[in-house]
């Protein structure tokens, strides 16, 4: 047994991408379907919803259309559904399954079962018991597909759910509602209840695959795989299942000991990055500055091999301290007229042409507002490209408010406001009768996009950016009018390549969010990456001198040992960034419930920047009011 096997209590398969992981599971499902077909038997699948299985379902559809995989002998049972919710609502899992899988394969609709969010409260208990009976009557589930919530839930079995729980109605934790709020117009619209298969129901499946993609899932994956079995982490209960496999992409696996602390799971190569990672983690664990670590600290915490290879703790400490020190700079565009070999950025050329890609019309100021302002103030030619309109993130109330203002303005200006009055009347009529299954009209989406463009322009002008340096891409993949977006397309890449070639930047900043592989940030990142790769392959000279820096979005930060450029902020700069965020009035988070995080974006951003600065201070560096962090991408 290897050291990894002793640490990981659930079998784990790790793939380079979610696409490869999804193909592996799809192949397992296809093999089971065909095996059952050969015996004249039904194949019973337990299916999941959410963002994680989308690529799996796309691969199953491909196998059906291109490789003749038939679903005629397949019976399906879905894990869960929001309650109460109309079955045709945009957020309904009934609708999701039809759109993602059922409508594209030859499965008999009578053989598909998704919990019904329309059942009356009085009938719920009987309905849930009948759901269990249908699974039993079908012979039990052959393969159960699971995702995992950030709090460890499987299905909607929240922390505390009993190992022996059955299909039932369950209240959703606020953390789950927050995580799923992106599917709804705002958090108040997220149902507080859900129907879910129980953990005991899941355990009866003959084989279980749990899939997890993206770094946001890494902490809970580590707890479920390596931690103790506890109902507080429902996924950890799967350690007791006879045939379960966790299928992960590389980012979802990053907190497993073999990656987070590989020196504890076997022999490793002590590169400079690995040394930095080990020492930073050791210092934070012991709550000691890097320069205060002793030989005993190393040997007592599994790092004796590092001492053997690199020598005394003092020398190792200095090496890591200098790496941390050299990542800090107040000159994100490079310091002019200075030769600093270890500086994160080049001193020349100066000034630089910088292009900030912002997935939504506020990510620039929220995620790197301090750096944004420094680049401008230090004389660089700064451009901002807003990749999507962000129109679905505007509440309906803002539409009538802004159109009403337009009507009043035209009245004050003595302009005929008949057209704007009609638009206002139409908007009020539509919104008053709007159902959960209704998409906004094209006109309302255009108004919502206009609201966000106005806020983005105002933010740029606040920073000092010229109007001609503000670019609204409105990438087509986003413009579906729904939460569900299209994959990256050729037109998205073409538009981005065109902009890059027009500007020819020496610096590019983009959101390096790998947390949700299906999310807007990740698609926007992939578009930039693909565009730069193609431009490089085409031989454009300017791209050879273009450096790409990745920032994190509003929800996460880079691990301290990963940070290659840390831009400090003074208290005044923190306040200036806050006022820039305030300009985005349509995104003010006045959350109408008591959740685990009801803070507004400016509060979250400040807390994250403060925590990064605190970590540097704990490691023995200067204590700043805040820090924004970046990692360089090489292509």
XYZ file of C-alpha atoms in Angstrom:
635
model
C 0.000 0.000 0.000
C 1.389 3.423 -0.951
C 1.398 6.439 1.351
C -1.327 7.976 -0.857
C -3.553 4.921 -0.338
C -3.212 5.235 3.423
C -4.176 8.907 3.337
C -7.030 8.698 0.819
C -9.915 6.595 2.097
C -11.898 6.762 -1.159
C -10.512 5.739 -4.576
C -9.731 8.872 -6.590
C -9.191 9.252 -10.337
C -7.667 12.551 -11.432
C -7.843 13.869 -14.987
C -6.182 16.840 -16.659
C -9.569 18.355 -17.497
C -13.242 17.966 -16.679
C -13.780 16.860 -20.285
C -11.470 13.880 -19.838
C -13.045 13.029 -16.485
C -16.518 13.241 -17.970
C -15.501 10.971 -20.844
C -14.266 8.368 -18.357
C -17.601 8.294 -16.506
C -19.560 8.321 -19.772
C -17.584 5.297 -20.966
C -18.404 3.455 -17.731
C -22.101 4.267 -18.147
C -22.082 3.246 -21.817
C -20.411 -0.077 -20.986
C -23.027 -0.816 -18.342
C -25.908 0.094 -20.665
C -24.524 -2.176 -23.396
C -23.874 -5.025 -20.962
C -27.463 -4.836 -19.747
C -28.741 -4.633 -23.323
C -26.887 -7.817 -24.197
C -28.690 -9.593 -21.348
C -32.074 -8.082 -22.218
C -32.115 -6.162 -18.921
C -32.912 -2.603 -17.927
C -30.075 -0.281 -16.877
C -31.024 1.998 -13.971
C -29.112 5.263 -13.644
C -29.191 7.721 -10.761
C -28.567 11.175 -12.195
C -27.377 14.492 -10.807
C -27.898 18.085 -11.933
C -26.048 21.368 -11.539
C -22.924 22.483 -13.385
C -20.778 19.400 -12.708
C -22.580 16.815 -14.947
C -23.138 19.055 -17.987
C -20.071 17.818 -19.840
C -20.927 14.230 -18.919
C -24.387 14.580 -20.444
C -22.922 16.230 -23.545
C -20.615 13.221 -23.968
C -23.517 10.771 -23.530
C -25.450 12.658 -26.204
C -22.398 12.462 -28.471
C -22.102 8.726 -27.873
C -25.772 8.345 -28.822
C -25.558 10.438 -31.983
C -22.108 9.422 -33.238
C -21.594 5.921 -31.816
C -25.199 4.663 -31.718
C -25.445 4.277 -27.946
C -29.139 3.536 -27.320
C -30.988 4.529 -24.155
C -34.106 2.478 -24.883
C -33.359 0.103 -22.011
C -32.427 2.892 -19.570
C -34.475 3.970 -16.544
C -33.367 7.110 -14.708
C -33.987 8.550 -11.254
C -32.783 12.028 -10.438
C -31.390 12.990 -7.070
C -33.312 16.127 -6.284
C -35.422 19.149 -7.176
C -36.069 22.563 -5.649
C -39.381 22.911 -3.804
C -41.758 24.458 -4.545
C -40.907 25.096 -8.190
C -42.777 24.770 -11.482
C -41.428 21.926 -13.581
C -40.961 24.268 -16.558
C -39.204 27.014 -14.556
C -35.828 28.015 -15.994
C -34.137 26.739 -12.815
C -36.100 23.477 -12.617
C -34.105 20.249 -12.712
C -36.998 18.699 -14.667
C -36.328 21.226 -17.405
C -32.552 20.881 -16.992
C -32.638 17.124 -17.622
C -34.707 17.519 -20.767
C -32.421 20.209 -22.137
C -29.147 18.512 -21.177
C -29.964 14.870 -21.944
C -33.474 13.458 -22.335
C -34.528 15.487 -25.403
C -31.371 14.453 -27.295
C -31.383 10.656 -26.856
C -33.853 7.837 -27.509
C -34.873 7.295 -23.894
C -38.573 6.594 -23.211
C -39.924 9.633 -21.308
C -41.968 7.227 -19.175
C -38.668 5.795 -17.912
C -37.357 9.147 -16.645
C -38.070 10.202 -13.080
C -37.232 13.614 -11.620
C -38.692 14.713 -8.259
C -41.747 16.894 -8.825
C -41.490 20.377 -7.344
C -45.202 20.952 -7.964
C -46.519 18.298 -5.541
C -48.644 19.762 -2.760
C -47.169 19.898 0.745
C -49.854 17.529 1.982
C -48.852 14.856 -0.555
C -45.064 15.163 -0.183
C -44.513 12.291 2.271
C -46.507 9.838 0.163
C -44.834 11.121 -3.003
C -41.359 10.551 -1.525
C -42.276 7.036 -0.335
C -43.600 6.251 -3.816
C -40.328 7.540 -5.347
C -38.370 5.088 -3.180
C -40.766 2.276 -4.159
C -40.244 3.008 -7.871
C -36.474 2.707 -7.452
C -36.888 -0.626 -5.669
C -39.357 -1.857 -8.304
C -36.821 -1.042 -11.036
C -34.292 -3.309 -9.310
C -32.201 -0.603 -7.660
C -29.741 1.845 -9.171
C -26.850 0.369 -11.163
C -24.759 3.554 -11.378
C -25.345 6.661 -9.255
C -23.834 9.960 -10.422
C -23.153 12.562 -7.746
C -21.836 16.072 -7.514
C -20.712 17.603 -4.238
C -21.677 20.875 -2.581
C -19.138 23.221 -1.044
C -20.440 22.139 2.358
C -20.133 18.448 1.478
C -23.750 17.771 0.580
C -24.624 15.015 -1.882
C -27.984 15.388 -3.560
C -29.493 17.980 -1.258
C -28.543 15.987 1.842
C -27.197 18.871 3.871
C -24.691 18.539 6.751
C -26.323 16.641 9.607
C -28.369 14.397 7.312
C -28.634 10.886 8.687
C -26.779 7.989 7.071
C -30.149 6.210 7.084
C -32.192 9.023 5.513
C -34.660 8.296 2.691
C -36.157 10.459 -0.050
C -37.721 13.453 1.685
C -38.354 17.204 1.771
C -35.411 19.031 3.335
C -34.576 22.673 4.186
C -31.574 24.059 2.315
C -28.681 25.605 4.214
C -28.041 29.263 3.474
C -24.574 28.342 2.179
C -26.241 26.084 -0.410
C -28.718 28.792 -1.361
C -25.862 31.271 -1.778
C -23.911 28.783 -3.913
C -26.978 28.242 -6.126
C -28.109 31.878 -6.238
C -26.442 32.335 -9.628
C -29.204 30.214 -11.158
C -31.846 32.665 -9.960
C -32.339 36.385 -10.444
C -31.370 37.070 -6.841
C -30.918 35.202 -3.581
C -34.449 35.870 -2.365
C -35.763 33.824 -5.307
C -33.832 30.674 -4.340
C -36.256 28.134 -2.792
C -35.648 27.306 0.850
C -36.657 23.653 0.465
C -35.832 20.755 -1.839
C -36.895 17.172 -2.432
C -33.873 14.862 -2.308
C -33.000 11.193 -2.362
C -31.707 10.205 1.053
C -28.184 9.044 1.846
C -29.463 5.510 2.457
C -31.093 5.616 -0.984
C -27.773 6.641 -2.544
C -25.946 3.880 -0.641
C -28.135 1.207 -2.232
C -26.662 2.034 -5.658
C -24.352 -0.734 -6.883
C -21.688 1.719 -8.119
C -21.201 5.427 -7.353
C -19.228 8.074 -9.242
C -18.826 11.459 -7.563
C -17.528 14.155 -9.888
C -15.971 17.459 -8.849
C -14.418 20.124 -11.042
C -12.613 23.311 -10.087
C -10.597 24.616 -7.166
C -13.637 25.759 -5.222
C -14.397 22.076 -4.560
C -10.846 21.247 -3.412
C -11.286 21.882 0.358
C -14.413 19.739 0.720
C -12.952 16.981 -1.486
C -9.982 16.762 0.880
C -12.292 16.476 3.899
C -14.483 13.841 2.254
C -11.561 11.725 0.985
C -9.034 12.073 3.808
C -11.072 13.160 6.822
C -13.142 11.221 9.303
C -16.549 9.796 8.416
C -19.083 12.307 9.685
C -22.639 13.304 8.893
C -21.412 16.918 9.012
C -19.641 16.173 5.698
C -22.247 13.927 4.019
C -19.894 12.990 1.165
C -17.451 11.510 3.709
C -20.033 8.799 4.430
C -19.179 7.389 1.005
C -15.982 6.038 2.563
C -18.237 3.193 3.725
C -19.681 2.407 0.278
C -18.420 -0.785 -1.391
C -17.874 0.652 -4.886
C -17.341 4.401 -5.105
C -14.896 6.474 -7.149
C -14.283 10.211 -6.945
C -13.537 11.602 -10.430
C -11.721 14.938 -10.252
C -9.932 17.396 -12.465
C -6.502 18.572 -11.343
C -7.756 21.743 -9.687
C -10.375 19.916 -7.577
C -7.610 17.630 -6.309
C -5.218 20.388 -5.229
C -5.955 20.126 -1.481
C -5.328 16.383 -1.305
C -2.174 15.716 0.681
C -0.346 14.265 -2.329
C -0.606 17.715 -3.972
C -0.948 20.153 -1.054
C 1.844 18.576 1.018
C 3.466 16.058 -1.319
C 6.479 15.701 0.980
C 4.168 13.800 3.351
C 3.099 11.245 0.745
C 6.372 10.149 -0.836
C 9.609 11.318 -2.432
C 9.511 14.599 -4.336
C 11.825 16.859 -6.289
C 12.699 19.936 -4.242
C 12.299 22.684 -6.862
C 12.307 26.328 -5.787
C 8.502 26.422 -6.021
C 8.171 23.274 -3.931
C 10.532 24.655 -1.283
C 8.510 27.871 -1.130
C 5.267 25.911 -0.806
C 6.596 23.705 1.986
C 8.137 26.536 3.998
C 5.186 28.911 3.643
C 2.765 26.196 4.740
C 5.022 25.259 7.656
C 5.292 28.863 8.828
C 1.534 29.429 8.609
C 0.820 26.133 10.368
C 3.180 26.991 13.257
C 2.170 30.687 13.201
C 5.803 31.740 12.988
C 7.582 34.159 10.631
C 9.590 32.366 7.944
C 12.910 33.583 9.351
C 12.058 32.141 12.783
C 11.673 28.530 11.647
C 14.178 26.110 13.183
C 15.669 22.783 12.197
C 13.380 21.157 14.760
C 10.337 22.769 13.117
C 11.323 21.109 9.845
C 12.055 17.669 11.267
C 8.960 17.633 13.509
C 6.675 18.361 10.547
C 7.782 15.896 7.901
C 10.389 18.111 6.227
C 13.592 16.380 7.311
C 14.247 15.454 3.673
C 14.321 19.153 2.792
C 17.025 19.756 5.394
C 19.020 16.822 4.046
C 18.856 18.179 0.503
C 19.076 21.937 1.069
C 21.033 22.272 4.303
C 20.375 24.313 7.423
C 16.962 25.880 8.151
C 18.531 29.343 8.213
C 19.577 29.147 4.541
C 16.229 27.711 3.448
C 14.369 30.389 5.403
C 16.334 33.162 3.706
C 15.690 31.704 0.247
C 11.917 31.648 0.827
C 11.860 35.031 2.584
C 13.557 36.660 -0.416
C 11.071 35.005 -2.804
C 8.173 36.429 -0.795
C 9.804 39.857 -0.481
C 10.526 40.043 -4.202
C 6.887 39.321 -5.104
C 5.779 42.591 -3.443
C 5.741 45.639 -5.694
C 4.031 48.984 -5.865
C 4.906 49.077 -9.581
C 2.706 46.439 -11.281
C 3.695 47.756 -14.705
C 7.404 47.612 -13.877
C 9.537 50.291 -12.216
C 11.030 52.725 -14.741
C 14.749 53.474 -14.864
C 15.506 50.638 -12.451
C 17.379 47.374 -12.762
C 15.713 44.924 -10.365
C 16.394 41.376 -11.589
C 13.949 39.750 -9.158
C 11.102 42.227 -9.809
C 7.865 40.533 -10.963
C 7.624 42.773 -14.044
C 10.036 44.188 -16.620
C 11.201 47.767 -16.293
C 11.001 48.236 -20.056
C 9.164 49.171 -22.111
C 7.839 52.083 -20.104
C 5.100 53.139 -20.201
C 3.357 49.907 -21.194
C 0.101 49.317 -23.012
C -2.039 47.319 -20.583
C -5.277 45.488 -21.306
C -7.519 44.392 -18.430
C -10.099 41.762 -19.348
C -13.116 41.951 -17.037
C -15.606 39.059 -17.429
C -18.451 41.164 -16.026
C -18.665 44.971 -15.928
C -17.406 45.153 -12.325
C -14.736 42.449 -11.965
C -11.968 44.912 -12.848
C -12.613 47.237 -9.909
C -13.642 44.491 -7.448
C -10.764 42.127 -8.119
C -7.858 44.409 -9.027
C -9.097 47.952 -8.432
C -5.959 49.041 -6.576
C -3.703 47.714 -9.332
C -6.010 49.194 -11.982
C -5.586 52.643 -10.441
C -1.822 52.261 -9.946
C -1.307 51.321 -13.593
C -3.134 54.456 -14.707
C -1.527 56.742 -12.118
C 1.938 55.487 -13.076
C 1.448 56.564 -16.670
C 0.602 53.353 -18.505
C -1.857 53.300 -21.406
C -4.609 51.236 -19.748
C -7.462 49.656 -21.712
C -10.378 47.717 -20.224
C -12.328 45.065 -22.132
C -15.673 44.101 -20.597
C -16.167 40.652 -22.005
C -19.888 40.203 -21.299
C -22.855 42.502 -20.842
C -23.649 41.147 -17.361
C -27.316 41.844 -18.135
C -28.777 38.854 -16.276
C -27.319 40.140 -12.994
C -29.560 43.233 -12.986
C -32.809 42.980 -11.038
C -36.112 43.880 -12.677
C -36.604 46.851 -10.358
C -33.622 48.611 -11.936
C -35.227 48.422 -15.371
C -38.331 50.384 -14.432
C -36.292 52.782 -12.288
C -33.912 53.717 -15.130
C -36.553 53.869 -17.852
C -38.710 56.026 -15.581
C -35.696 58.334 -15.191
C -35.297 58.479 -18.992
C -38.964 59.438 -19.370
C -38.564 62.197 -16.786
C -35.314 63.437 -18.300
C -36.845 63.767 -21.750
C -39.734 65.658 -20.190
C -37.321 68.113 -18.513
C -35.379 68.445 -21.784
C -38.566 69.248 -23.683
C -38.148 66.154 -25.872
C -41.041 64.035 -27.081
C -41.013 61.094 -24.644
C -43.796 59.063 -26.255
C -41.424 56.238 -27.225
C -39.778 55.994 -23.811
C -43.204 56.062 -22.134
C -44.275 53.136 -24.297
C -41.086 51.245 -23.413
C -41.762 51.880 -19.727
C -45.358 50.749 -20.060
C -44.342 47.571 -21.911
C -41.637 46.803 -19.338
C -44.017 47.235 -16.401
C -46.623 45.044 -18.067
C -44.151 42.254 -18.819
C -42.395 42.318 -15.462
C -45.623 42.352 -13.447
C -46.710 39.104 -15.130
C -43.244 37.533 -15.383
C -43.040 33.884 -14.318
C -40.026 31.824 -13.277
C -40.112 30.104 -16.652
C -40.068 33.408 -18.597
C -36.967 34.855 -20.222
C -36.592 38.609 -20.310
C -37.511 40.207 -23.622
C -34.668 41.329 -25.870
C -35.541 44.941 -25.063
C -35.357 44.405 -21.293
C -32.051 42.548 -21.657
C -30.748 45.481 -23.696
C -31.812 47.926 -20.974
C -30.148 45.816 -18.293
C -26.971 45.702 -20.378
C -27.101 49.478 -20.820
C -27.344 49.938 -17.051
C -24.204 47.882 -16.516
C -22.346 49.631 -19.352
C -23.113 52.985 -17.772
C -21.724 51.824 -14.425
C -18.596 50.399 -16.060
C -17.942 53.629 -17.965
C -18.401 55.668 -14.804
C -15.896 53.456 -12.975
C -13.318 53.859 -15.742
C -13.773 57.624 -15.749
C -13.412 57.578 -11.943
C -10.048 55.842 -12.368
C -9.111 58.223 -15.193
C -9.425 55.936 -18.216
C -10.240 57.609 -21.530
C -13.551 56.714 -23.173
C -11.778 55.384 -26.261
C -9.912 52.894 -24.029
C -13.159 51.273 -22.818
C -14.219 48.262 -24.890
C -17.531 46.407 -24.584
C -17.154 43.032 -26.278
C -20.605 41.564 -25.552
C -19.256 38.101 -26.321
C -21.940 35.959 -27.985
C -21.574 32.915 -25.704
C -23.117 34.943 -22.879
C -26.077 36.398 -24.741
C -28.612 33.607 -24.218
C -30.903 35.617 -21.946
C -30.613 32.797 -19.413
C -28.297 31.649 -16.636
C -27.305 28.773 -18.927
C -24.635 29.996 -21.326
C -23.292 28.585 -24.551
C -19.775 27.120 -24.706
C -16.905 29.183 -26.067
C -17.421 29.714 -29.787
C -15.369 30.776 -32.783
C -16.979 34.214 -32.823
C -15.926 34.815 -29.195
C -12.324 33.976 -30.083
C -12.394 36.045 -33.287
C -13.664 39.134 -31.450
C -10.988 38.757 -28.776
C -8.181 38.210 -31.283
C -9.290 41.319 -33.165
C -9.184 43.439 -29.994
C -5.793 42.071 -28.929
C -4.326 42.774 -32.349
C -5.711 46.319 -32.359
C -4.275 47.175 -28.929
C -1.075 45.049 -29.015
C -0.660 45.120 -25.224
C 2.580 44.426 -23.369
C 0.539 43.433 -20.328
C -2.747 41.517 -20.155
C -4.743 40.982 -16.974
C -7.589 38.485 -16.832
C -9.676 36.629 -14.271
C -7.866 33.377 -13.521
C -10.863 31.736 -11.889
C -10.770 27.983 -12.227
C -13.367 27.496 -9.483
C -16.375 26.822 -11.686
C -15.335 25.282 -15.005
C -18.766 26.054 -16.485
C -18.927 29.595 -15.112
C -18.659 32.819 -17.073
C -15.208 33.640 -15.659
C -13.751 30.325 -16.804
C -15.229 30.627 -20.303
C -13.887 34.199 -20.558
C -10.445 32.975 -19.456
C -10.455 30.147 -21.993
C -11.345 32.628 -24.736
C -8.360 34.850 -23.883
C -6.025 31.857 -23.639
C -7.162 30.438 -26.974
C -6.911 33.847 -28.645
C -3.335 34.407 -27.444
C -2.289 30.887 -28.445
C -3.602 31.415 -31.976
C -1.980 34.829 -32.275
C 1.340 33.376 -31.125
C 1.012 30.463 -33.557
C 0.320 32.959 -36.360
C 3.687 34.616 -35.666
C 2.556 38.089 -34.528
C 5.719 39.815 -33.271
C 4.105 41.932 -30.542
C 2.770 38.905 -28.635
C 6.333 37.756 -27.868
C 6.639 40.700 -25.490
C 3.173 40.344 -23.935
C 2.972 39.092 -20.333
C -0.283 37.727 -18.919
C -1.209 38.198 -15.255
C -4.120 36.351 -13.667
C -6.223 37.772 -10.848
C -8.902 35.987 -8.855
C -12.568 36.979 -8.826
C -14.619 38.150 -5.864
C -14.748 34.787 -4.103
C -11.242 33.368 -3.816
C -7.576 34.253 -3.643
C -4.399 32.532 -4.769
C -2.593 30.441 -2.174
C 0.178 32.571 -0.680
C 2.935 30.333 -2.047
C 1.484 30.705 -5.565
C 1.521 34.511 -5.638
C 4.108 35.933 -8.040
C 3.088 39.596 -7.806
C 1.521 41.166 -4.722
C 0.480 44.793 -5.099
C 0.105 46.532 -1.708
C -2.500 49.167 -0.939
C -2.467 51.978 1.603
C -5.596 52.771 3.659
C -6.365 55.623 1.251
C -6.083 53.310 -1.764
C -8.382 50.798 -0.084
C -10.979 53.544 0.360
C -10.589 54.744 -3.221
C -11.165 51.197 -4.470
C -14.262 50.930 -2.251
C -15.744 54.091 -3.783
C -15.062 52.669 -7.255
C -17.030 49.541 -6.380
C -19.882 51.711 -5.064
C -20.406 53.053 -8.587
C -21.901 49.677 -9.566
C -25.235 50.423 -7.902
C -27.094 47.622 -9.685
C -24.781 45.120 -8.001
C -25.223 46.365 -4.455
C -25.843 43.248 -2.367
C -28.672 44.164 -0.034
C -29.342 40.504 0.692
C -32.894 40.074 2.075
C -32.107 37.159 4.434
C -29.708 36.146 7.170
C -27.122 34.094 5.306
C -23.602 32.935 6.030
C -22.241 35.855 4.006
C -24.594 38.783 3.524
C -21.762 41.232 2.890
C -21.601 43.442 -0.148
C -18.940 43.082 -2.835
C -16.799 45.897 -1.430
C -16.766 44.201 1.972
C -15.789 40.846 0.500
C -13.061 42.433 -1.623
C -11.606 44.377 1.295
C -11.656 41.332 3.548
C -9.846 39.260 0.938
C -7.220 41.958 0.313
C -6.751 42.432 4.060
C -6.322 38.691 4.621
C -3.665 38.473 1.901
C -1.773 41.336 3.538
C -2.122 39.672 6.943
C -0.689 36.392 5.653
C 2.358 38.208 4.283
C 2.739 39.967 7.644
C 2.484 36.664 9.533
C 5.263 35.317 7.341
C 7.458 38.220 8.454
C 6.908 40.815 5.721
C 5.655 44.394 6.009
C 2.027 44.745 7.129
C -0.019 46.653 4.533
C -3.696 47.674 4.630
C -4.428 45.342 1.737
C -2.839 43.412 -1.111
C -3.994 42.302 -4.556
C -2.401 39.116 -5.824
C -1.466 37.851 -9.287
C 0.018 34.766 -10.914
C 1.699 34.887 -14.304
C 0.461 32.620 -17.108
C 3.048 31.393 -19.614
C 1.999 30.517 -23.145
